[in-house]
Amino acid sequence: MTDRAWFDAAKGDIPQWAASMPKDADGTTIDWDWVRSLDLAHGVGTIPESTPQSIHDALKADYATREHLESIIAQCNSTFMTDYDRFIGSYRLPRALAYANRRLNDNINTLLHLGEQQHLWVVSRERRGRTTVAVLRPYSGSRPSNDDQGMLNLSGETGDASAGNTAAENSDVKFPTTVALDDIQDRTAAILDARAERRKAQRFQKRAGDAAMARANLSGATSPGGAASSGNATGHHPKPDWRDAYLPGRDVDAVMGIDIETTGIDPARDYIIDVGFEFMNMASPRPAGEPETYAYEQGYYAAGDAYGQSRLAFGVPPENAALGNALIAKLTGIDVRGRSSEAGYRLFDEWPQAQAGLLARLTQQPYVAHNATFEHSWFMLNVAGYAESYRAGRITIIDTLPMSRQWDPGAVPTNEHPYGDNTLDAYAKRQGALDSAHNERHLGLEDSHIMLVAMKHHLAALKAQGKGPWGSTGRAGVGGKSCGRKR
């Protein structure tokens, strides 16, 4: 199979998906013929002429395409995981759609930047509801100046008007700023908010139905939703949470810790640029024959019980590299301007061998991450075979975030942190894995290391106290979250 042949194979799966998923995440009937018509391998974005109306029209078309694609991608996970008859054999179609959507998102950001250059609008990145969106405002002669805005490094309308007018006068581009902006605003926040409200209403209906059934059966004490939870007896008595499914069991031992760095937070829009992982045994001795030392970026890190360390660097498409990403550069030290595929960096979503190698490691033993649903969501849309392996029960995930929330009495709720400060930085410091004088590095391998050290320290303390996995609510076995497996 050639490098791009999997896109044709992915489209070959459309009949399976169409039969199982007639509607997208927003309840709209999916036009599968439209999906079949897309050139997923070579791009679904619009390349316009450099005129104001052409740029406007291209941006409007790309936003519409992205909305359609992302509403389909958002529904694929639940459809695939609840396909109990295994009618859908592969997850490659959602991966192919996400691949195309990332390049489309790059094209959108390029158009936004082009409009800025031609003084058609000013772009600001604003947090609205559940996400951050690009907000367009009329150009008013302002000078973009905020380096913390993220990918485009653009600010709002305030600034030195005279300096901005001078820039406009010196520009080689002399287009009038008459394009309409109302129909090319990013609607992502409104879409996600509406989607969340529908899910909330569905959950309310389910709870009401469960409660009614419990009353009818006179069994409210044991029926779902019939009895209030009392939490567990640790420190600040945190309430049970869906993340508790990712807690380790009392027999957990050999695990692989993993952390990824990305160009953003959306696996359907952004790229994996750094992966770090290592292994550690929580109970048994470190394997004999493994190298005794490893040089982390932080000289004060000691390998200790860790072994099998690996650091992998990946690139981004030229269009993404050209825009830069000041926010990620500041956070991780990785400047994507030097990570272009033209500079020799391989893209993770175009490197089958790298995906296969990572999948082999993820299936050998439980993998551990801090806020593991983040890594899981990225692997679903980037790693060939991951979704299929997870659904088949070949992958077990352990999360140190609920360990911090549920079993660490130092995670005291505050106004700023209603569930306690459970960042990896805070958790590692409380568990003696990171010195208070230093901070989390935000690189895959270094963050994996402090996470595993913290987990091992924490488990040892819990065992000595008879708490956590060894408490009344703990469980035997490895623990963690997996599918297709009964305990």
Coordinates of C-alpha atoms in Angstrom, one line a residue:
M1 CA 0.0 0.0 0.0
T2 CA 1.4 3.4 -1.0
D3 CA 1.8 6.2 1.5
R4 CA -1.5 7.8 0.5
A5 CA -3.4 4.7 -0.5
W6 CA -5.0 4.5 3.0
F7 CA -7.2 7.5 2.0
D8 CA -8.8 5.4 -0.7
A9 CA -9.2 2.6 1.8
A10 CA -10.8 5.0 4.3
K11 CA -13.3 6.1 1.7
G12 CA -14.1 2.5 1.1
D13 CA -15.4 2.3 4.6
I14 CA -18.1 5.0 4.0
P15 CA -20.9 2.4 3.5
Q16 CA -20.2 1.0 6.9
W17 CA -20.2 4.4 8.6
A18 CA -23.3 5.6 6.6
A19 CA -25.3 2.6 7.8
S20 CA -24.4 3.2 11.4
M21 CA -24.1 7.0 11.6
P22 CA -26.8 8.8 9.6
K23 CA -26.4 12.0 11.6
D24 CA -23.5 14.1 12.8
A25 CA -22.8 15.4 16.3
D26 CA -25.2 18.3 15.7
G27 CA -28.1 16.1 14.6
T28 CA -27.7 17.0 10.9
T29 CA -28.1 14.3 8.3
I30 CA -24.7 13.6 6.9
D31 CA -24.2 13.9 3.1
W32 CA -21.9 10.9 2.6
D33 CA -21.6 11.6 -1.1
W34 CA -20.1 14.9 -0.2
V35 CA -17.6 13.2 2.1
R36 CA -16.8 10.7 -0.7
S37 CA -16.1 13.7 -3.1
L38 CA -13.4 15.3 -0.9
D39 CA -9.8 15.0 -1.8
L40 CA -8.6 14.1 1.7
A41 CA -5.0 13.5 0.7
H42 CA -4.3 16.7 -1.2
G43 CA -6.4 19.2 0.6
V44 CA -10.0 20.4 1.0
G45 CA -9.2 24.1 1.5
T46 CA -9.8 26.9 -1.0
I47 CA -6.9 28.8 -2.5
P48 CA -8.2 32.3 -3.6
E49 CA -6.9 35.1 -5.8
S50 CA -5.4 37.9 -3.8
T51 CA -8.4 40.2 -3.9
P52 CA -10.5 41.2 -0.9
Q53 CA -13.7 39.5 -2.1
S54 CA -11.8 36.3 -3.1
I55 CA -10.2 36.1 0.3
H56 CA -13.5 36.7 2.0
D57 CA -15.3 34.0 -0.1
A58 CA -12.5 31.5 0.4
L59 CA -12.5 32.0 4.2
K60 CA -16.3 31.6 4.3
A61 CA -16.1 28.4 2.2
D62 CA -13.4 26.9 4.4
Y63 CA -15.2 27.7 7.6
A64 CA -18.3 25.9 6.2
T65 CA -16.2 22.9 5.2
R66 CA -14.6 22.7 8.6
E67 CA -17.9 22.9 10.4
H68 CA -19.2 20.0 8.4
L69 CA -16.0 17.9 8.8
E70 CA -15.7 18.5 12.6
S71 CA -19.4 17.7 13.3
I72 CA -18.8 14.3 11.6
I73 CA -15.5 13.6 13.3
A74 CA -17.1 14.5 16.7
Q75 CA -19.8 11.8 16.3
C76 CA -17.4 9.1 15.1
N77 CA -16.0 8.1 18.5
S78 CA -19.3 7.2 20.2
T79 CA -20.6 5.5 17.0
F80 CA -17.4 3.4 16.8
M81 CA -17.4 2.5 20.5
T82 CA -21.0 1.5 20.6
D83 CA -20.8 -0.6 17.4
Y84 CA -21.2 -3.7 19.5
D85 CA -21.9 -5.9 16.4
R86 CA -18.5 -4.7 15.0
F87 CA -20.2 -3.6 11.7
I88 CA -17.5 -0.8 11.4
G89 CA -14.2 -2.6 11.1
S90 CA -11.8 0.3 11.1
Y91 CA -11.3 3.8 12.4
R92 CA -9.3 5.0 9.4
L93 CA -12.1 7.2 8.0
P94 CA -12.2 9.5 11.0
R95 CA -8.4 9.6 11.0
A96 CA -8.4 10.6 7.3
L97 CA -11.0 13.3 7.9
A98 CA -8.9 14.7 10.8
Y99 CA -5.8 14.6 8.5
A100 CA -7.7 16.7 6.0
N101 CA -9.2 19.0 8.6
R102 CA -5.7 19.9 10.0
R103 CA -4.6 21.1 6.6
L104 CA -7.8 22.9 6.2
N105 CA -7.3 24.6 9.5
D106 CA -3.8 25.7 8.4
N107 CA -5.5 27.1 5.2
I108 CA -8.0 29.1 7.4
N109 CA -5.2 30.5 9.5
T110 CA -3.3 31.5 6.4
L111 CA -6.3 33.3 5.0
L112 CA -6.8 35.1 8.3
H113 CA -3.2 36.2 8.2
L114 CA -3.5 37.2 4.5
G115 CA -6.5 39.4 5.4
E116 CA -4.5 41.0 8.1
Q117 CA -1.7 41.8 5.7
Q118 CA -4.1 43.4 3.3
H119 CA -5.8 45.4 6.0
L120 CA -9.2 43.7 5.5
W121 CA -9.6 43.0 9.2
V122 CA -7.8 42.7 12.6
V123 CA -7.7 39.3 14.2
S124 CA -7.8 38.7 18.0
R125 CA -7.8 35.3 19.7
E126 CA -10.5 35.3 22.4
R127 CA -11.7 32.7 24.9
R128 CA -15.4 32.1 24.4
G129 CA -17.1 29.4 26.3
R130 CA -15.3 26.1 25.8
T131 CA -12.8 27.2 23.2
T132 CA -10.7 30.0 21.8
V133 CA -11.8 31.5 18.5
A134 CA -10.5 34.0 16.0
V135 CA -12.6 37.2 16.1
L136 CA -12.5 39.6 13.1
R137 CA -12.9 43.3 13.5
P138 CA -12.6 46.1 11.0
Y139 CA -9.1 47.3 10.3
S140 CA -8.7 50.7 12.0
G141 CA -5.0 51.5 11.4
S142 CA -3.9 49.6 14.5
R143 CA -0.6 47.9 14.8
P144 CA -0.7 44.2 15.7
S145 CA 1.5 43.9 18.8
N146 CA 0.5 41.1 21.2
D147 CA 3.0 38.2 21.0
D148 CA 0.9 36.1 23.3
Q149 CA -2.2 35.8 21.0
G150 CA -0.9 32.5 19.7
M151 CA -0.5 31.3 16.2
L152 CA -1.0 34.6 14.4
N153 CA 0.5 36.9 17.1
L154 CA -2.2 39.5 16.5
S155 CA -4.0 41.9 18.8
G156 CA -7.3 43.7 18.8
E157 CA -8.0 47.3 17.6
T158 CA -6.2 49.3 20.3
G159 CA -2.8 50.7 19.5
D160 CA -1.0 53.7 18.1
A161 CA -3.3 54.9 15.3
S162 CA -0.7 57.1 13.7
A163 CA 1.9 54.3 13.6
G164 CA -0.7 52.0 12.1
N165 CA -1.6 54.5 9.4
T166 CA 2.0 54.8 8.5
A167 CA 2.3 51.1 8.1
A168 CA -0.8 51.1 5.9
E169 CA 0.6 53.9 3.7
N170 CA 3.9 52.0 3.3
S171 CA 2.2 48.8 2.4
D172 CA 2.5 47.5 -1.2
V173 CA -1.1 46.3 -0.8
K174 CA -3.8 49.1 -1.4
F175 CA -7.1 47.3 -1.0
P176 CA -10.2 49.0 0.4
T177 CA -11.5 47.5 3.6
T178 CA -15.0 47.0 2.4
V179 CA -15.5 43.2 2.9
A180 CA -18.3 42.1 5.2
L181 CA -17.2 40.4 8.4
D182 CA -20.4 39.1 9.9
D183 CA -20.6 36.0 7.7
I184 CA -16.9 35.0 8.2
Q185 CA -16.8 34.9 12.0
D186 CA -15.6 31.7 13.7
R187 CA -18.7 29.9 14.9
T188 CA -16.9 27.1 16.8
A189 CA -17.8 28.4 20.3
A190 CA -21.5 28.7 19.5
I191 CA -21.5 25.2 18.0
L192 CA -19.7 23.6 21.0
D193 CA -22.0 25.4 23.5
A194 CA -25.1 24.2 21.6
R195 CA -23.8 20.7 21.5
A196 CA -23.0 20.7 25.2
E197 CA -26.5 21.9 26.0
R198 CA -28.0 19.1 24.0
R199 CA -25.9 16.6 25.9
K200 CA -26.9 18.2 29.2
A201 CA -30.6 17.8 28.3
Q202 CA -30.1 14.2 27.3
R203 CA -28.4 13.5 30.6
F204 CA -31.2 15.2 32.5
Q205 CA -33.8 13.1 30.7
K206 CA -31.8 9.9 31.5
R207 CA -31.5 10.7 35.2
A208 CA -35.2 11.6 35.3
G209 CA -36.1 8.3 33.7
D210 CA -33.8 6.3 36.0
A211 CA -35.3 8.0 39.1
A212 CA -38.8 7.3 37.8
M213 CA -37.9 3.7 37.3
A214 CA -36.4 3.5 40.7
R215 CA -39.6 4.8 42.3
A216 CA -41.7 2.4 40.3
N217 CA -39.6 -0.5 41.5
L218 CA -39.4 0.7 45.1
S219 CA -35.6 0.3 44.8
G220 CA -34.3 3.8 45.0
A221 CA -31.4 2.7 47.3
T222 CA -29.8 0.6 44.7
S223 CA -31.0 2.0 41.3
P224 CA -28.9 4.5 39.3
G225 CA -29.3 7.9 40.7
G226 CA -31.4 6.7 43.6
A227 CA -28.9 7.2 46.4
A228 CA -26.6 10.1 47.1
S229 CA -22.9 9.3 47.1
S230 CA -20.9 9.9 50.3
G231 CA -17.6 10.1 48.5
N232 CA -14.6 8.3 50.0
A233 CA -12.8 8.7 53.2
T234 CA -9.7 10.5 52.1
G235 CA -8.8 14.0 53.2
H236 CA -11.1 16.5 51.6
H237 CA -13.8 13.8 50.7
P238 CA -13.9 14.3 46.9
K239 CA -17.0 13.2 45.1
P240 CA -16.8 10.2 42.7
D241 CA -16.0 11.3 39.2
W242 CA -16.0 9.6 35.8
R243 CA -12.2 9.9 35.8
D244 CA -12.1 7.3 38.7
A245 CA -12.3 4.6 36.1
Y246 CA -8.7 5.4 35.2
L247 CA -7.4 4.8 38.8
P248 CA -4.8 2.1 39.2
G249 CA -5.5 -1.2 41.1
R250 CA -3.4 -2.6 43.9
D251 CA -1.6 -5.0 41.6
V252 CA -0.3 -2.5 39.1
D253 CA 3.4 -2.9 38.4
A254 CA 5.1 -2.4 35.0
V255 CA 3.7 0.6 33.2
M256 CA 4.7 3.0 30.4
G257 CA 4.4 6.7 31.1
I258 CA 3.8 9.0 28.1
D259 CA 3.3 12.7 27.4
I260 CA 2.8 14.5 24.2
E261 CA 3.3 18.1 23.1
T262 CA 1.1 19.5 20.4
T263 CA 0.6 22.7 18.5
G264 CA -2.8 23.2 20.1
I265 CA -5.5 21.4 22.1
D266 CA -7.7 20.0 19.3
P267 CA -6.5 16.7 17.7
A268 CA -8.7 17.4 14.6
R269 CA -6.9 20.8 14.0
D270 CA -3.4 20.6 15.5
Y271 CA -0.3 18.5 15.2
I272 CA 1.8 16.2 17.5
I273 CA 5.3 17.7 17.6
D274 CA 6.9 15.9 20.6
V275 CA 6.4 12.5 22.2
G276 CA 8.3 11.2 25.3
F277 CA 7.8 8.0 27.1
E278 CA 9.6 5.7 29.5
F279 CA 8.9 2.6 31.6
M280 CA 8.9 2.1 35.3
N281 CA 7.9 -0.8 37.6
M282 CA 5.6 0.3 40.5
A283 CA 6.3 -2.8 42.6
S284 CA 8.9 -5.2 41.2
P285 CA 12.6 -4.4 40.8
R286 CA 13.9 -2.5 37.8
P287 CA 14.8 -5.0 35.0
A288 CA 18.4 -6.2 35.0
G289 CA 20.5 -5.2 32.1
E290 CA 18.9 -1.8 31.4
P291 CA 21.3 1.2 31.2
E292 CA 21.8 2.7 34.7
T293 CA 21.7 6.3 33.7
Y294 CA 19.9 8.6 31.3
A295 CA 20.5 12.2 30.6
Y296 CA 17.3 14.3 30.8
E297 CA 17.3 17.9 29.7
Q298 CA 17.1 18.8 33.4
G299 CA 20.4 17.9 34.9
Y300 CA 18.8 17.6 38.3
Y301 CA 16.5 14.7 37.1
A302 CA 17.8 11.3 38.1
A303 CA 16.6 8.2 36.1
G304 CA 16.2 6.2 39.3
D305 CA 13.9 3.3 38.5
A306 CA 13.0 4.4 35.0
Y307 CA 14.2 2.6 31.9
G308 CA 13.6 2.4 28.2
Q309 CA 13.4 6.2 27.8
S310 CA 12.6 7.6 24.3
R311 CA 12.2 11.1 22.9
L312 CA 10.6 11.6 19.4
A313 CA 10.4 14.9 17.5
F314 CA 7.9 15.5 14.7
G315 CA 7.2 18.3 12.3
V316 CA 4.4 20.4 10.8
P317 CA 3.4 21.3 7.2
P318 CA 5.1 24.3 5.6
E319 CA 1.9 26.3 5.8
N320 CA 1.8 25.8 9.6
A321 CA 5.5 26.5 10.1
A322 CA 5.2 29.7 8.1
L323 CA 2.6 31.1 10.6
G324 CA 4.7 30.3 13.6
N325 CA 3.2 29.6 17.1
A326 CA 4.5 31.9 19.7
L327 CA 2.3 30.4 22.5
I328 CA 3.7 26.9 22.0
A329 CA 7.3 28.2 21.6
K330 CA 6.9 30.0 24.9
L331 CA 5.4 27.0 26.7
T332 CA 7.7 24.2 25.4
G333 CA 10.6 25.9 23.7
I334 CA 9.7 24.3 20.4
D335 CA 9.5 26.8 17.6
V336 CA 7.5 25.3 14.8
R337 CA 9.1 27.7 12.3
G338 CA 12.0 25.3 12.4
R339 CA 9.9 22.1 12.3
S340 CA 8.7 22.3 8.7
S341 CA 8.5 19.1 6.7
E342 CA 10.6 21.0 4.2
A343 CA 13.4 21.2 6.9
G344 CA 13.4 17.4 7.1
Y345 CA 11.0 16.8 10.0
R346 CA 8.5 14.0 9.5
L347 CA 4.9 14.6 10.3
F348 CA 3.5 12.1 12.8
D349 CA 0.2 11.7 10.9
E350 CA 2.2 10.9 7.7
W351 CA 4.6 8.4 9.3
P352 CA 3.0 4.9 9.5
Q353 CA 6.1 3.3 11.0
A354 CA 6.2 5.8 13.9
Q355 CA 2.6 5.1 14.6
A356 CA 3.0 1.4 14.5
G357 CA 6.0 1.5 16.8
L358 CA 4.1 3.7 19.3
L359 CA 1.0 1.4 19.1
A360 CA 3.2 -1.7 19.9
R361 CA 4.4 0.0 23.1
L362 CA 1.0 1.2 24.1
T363 CA -0.4 -2.4 23.9
Q364 CA 2.4 -4.1 25.8
Q365 CA 1.4 -2.9 29.3
P366 CA -0.8 -0.2 30.8
Y367 CA 0.2 3.3 29.8
V368 CA 0.0 6.2 32.2
A369 CA -0.6 9.9 31.5
H370 CA -1.7 12.9 33.5
N371 CA -5.1 13.8 32.2
A372 CA -5.0 10.7 30.0
T373 CA -8.1 11.6 28.0
F374 CA -6.0 14.2 26.3
E375 CA -3.4 11.6 25.0
H376 CA -6.2 9.2 24.2
S377 CA -8.1 11.6 22.0
W378 CA -4.9 12.4 20.1
F379 CA -4.1 8.8 19.6
M380 CA -7.6 8.0 18.3
L381 CA -7.2 10.5 15.5
N382 CA -3.4 10.0 14.8
V383 CA -2.3 6.4 15.4
A384 CA -3.4 3.8 12.9
G385 CA -4.9 0.8 14.8
Y386 CA -5.2 2.6 18.2
A387 CA -9.0 2.9 18.1
E388 CA -9.4 -0.7 17.0
S389 CA -7.0 -1.9 19.7
Y390 CA -8.7 0.1 22.4
R391 CA -12.1 -1.1 21.4
A392 CA -10.9 -4.7 21.5
G393 CA -9.6 -4.3 25.1
R394 CA -5.9 -4.5 24.2
I395 CA -5.1 -1.1 25.7
T396 CA -5.4 -0.1 29.4
I397 CA -5.1 3.5 30.5
I398 CA -4.1 4.8 33.9
D399 CA -4.4 8.4 34.8
T400 CA -2.5 10.2 37.6
L401 CA -4.9 13.1 37.5
P402 CA -7.7 11.3 39.4
M403 CA -5.0 9.9 41.7
S404 CA -4.2 13.5 42.7
R405 CA -7.9 14.4 43.0
Q406 CA -9.1 11.4 45.0
W407 CA -6.1 10.2 46.9
D408 CA -3.9 13.2 47.6
P409 CA -5.0 15.1 50.7
G410 CA -2.7 18.0 49.6
A411 CA -5.1 18.7 46.7
V412 CA -7.2 21.0 48.8
P413 CA -10.1 22.8 47.1
T414 CA -9.8 26.5 46.8
N415 CA -11.7 29.2 44.9
E416 CA -9.2 29.1 42.1
H417 CA -9.1 25.3 42.1
P418 CA -12.5 23.9 43.2
Y419 CA -11.1 20.3 43.0
G420 CA -7.7 21.2 44.3
D421 CA -4.6 22.0 42.3
N422 CA -4.1 18.8 40.3
T423 CA -1.8 20.0 37.5
L424 CA 1.2 17.7 36.9
D425 CA 3.4 20.4 38.3
A426 CA 1.5 20.6 41.6
Y427 CA 1.0 16.8 41.9
A428 CA 4.7 16.1 41.2
K429 CA 5.8 18.6 43.8
R430 CA 3.5 17.3 46.5
Q431 CA 4.8 13.7 45.8
G432 CA 8.4 14.7 46.0
A433 CA 9.1 14.2 42.2
L434 CA 9.8 17.8 41.4
D435 CA 11.7 20.3 43.5
S436 CA 9.7 23.4 44.5
A437 CA 12.3 25.6 43.0
H438 CA 11.6 24.2 39.5
N439 CA 8.6 23.9 37.3
E440 CA 7.1 21.3 34.9
R441 CA 9.2 21.4 31.7
H442 CA 6.4 20.8 29.2
L443 CA 8.4 18.4 27.2
G444 CA 7.2 14.8 26.6
L445 CA 10.0 12.8 28.2
E446 CA 10.7 15.1 31.2
D447 CA 7.0 15.3 32.1
S448 CA 6.6 11.5 31.7
H449 CA 9.5 11.1 34.1
I450 CA 8.2 13.3 37.0
M451 CA 4.8 11.8 36.5
L452 CA 6.0 8.2 37.0
V453 CA 8.2 9.1 39.9
A454 CA 5.3 10.9 41.6
M455 CA 3.0 7.9 40.9
K456 CA 5.5 5.5 42.5
H457 CA 6.0 7.7 45.6
H458 CA 2.3 8.1 45.9
L459 CA 1.4 4.4 45.6
A460 CA 4.1 3.5 48.2
A461 CA 2.6 6.0 50.6
L462 CA -0.9 4.8 50.0
K463 CA 0.0 1.2 50.5
A464 CA 1.7 2.0 53.8
Q465 CA -1.4 3.8 55.0
G466 CA -3.9 1.2 53.7
K467 CA -5.5 3.8 51.5
G468 CA -6.2 4.3 47.8
P469 CA -6.0 1.0 46.0
W470 CA -5.6 -0.7 49.4
G471 CA -8.5 1.1 51.0
S472 CA -12.1 0.0 51.2
T473 CA -13.0 1.4 47.8
G474 CA -9.8 0.2 46.1
R475 CA -9.7 -2.7 43.7
A476 CA -7.5 -5.6 42.9
G477 CA -5.7 -6.1 39.6
V478 CA -4.0 -3.5 37.4
G479 CA -7.0 -1.2 37.4
G480 CA -7.2 1.6 34.8
K481 CA -9.7 2.0 32.0
S482 CA -10.1 -0.4 29.1
C483 CA -12.8 -1.6 26.8
G484 CA -14.0 -5.0 25.7
R485 CA -12.8 -6.6 28.9
K486 CA -14.6 -7.9 31.9
R487 CA -13.1 -8.1 35.4

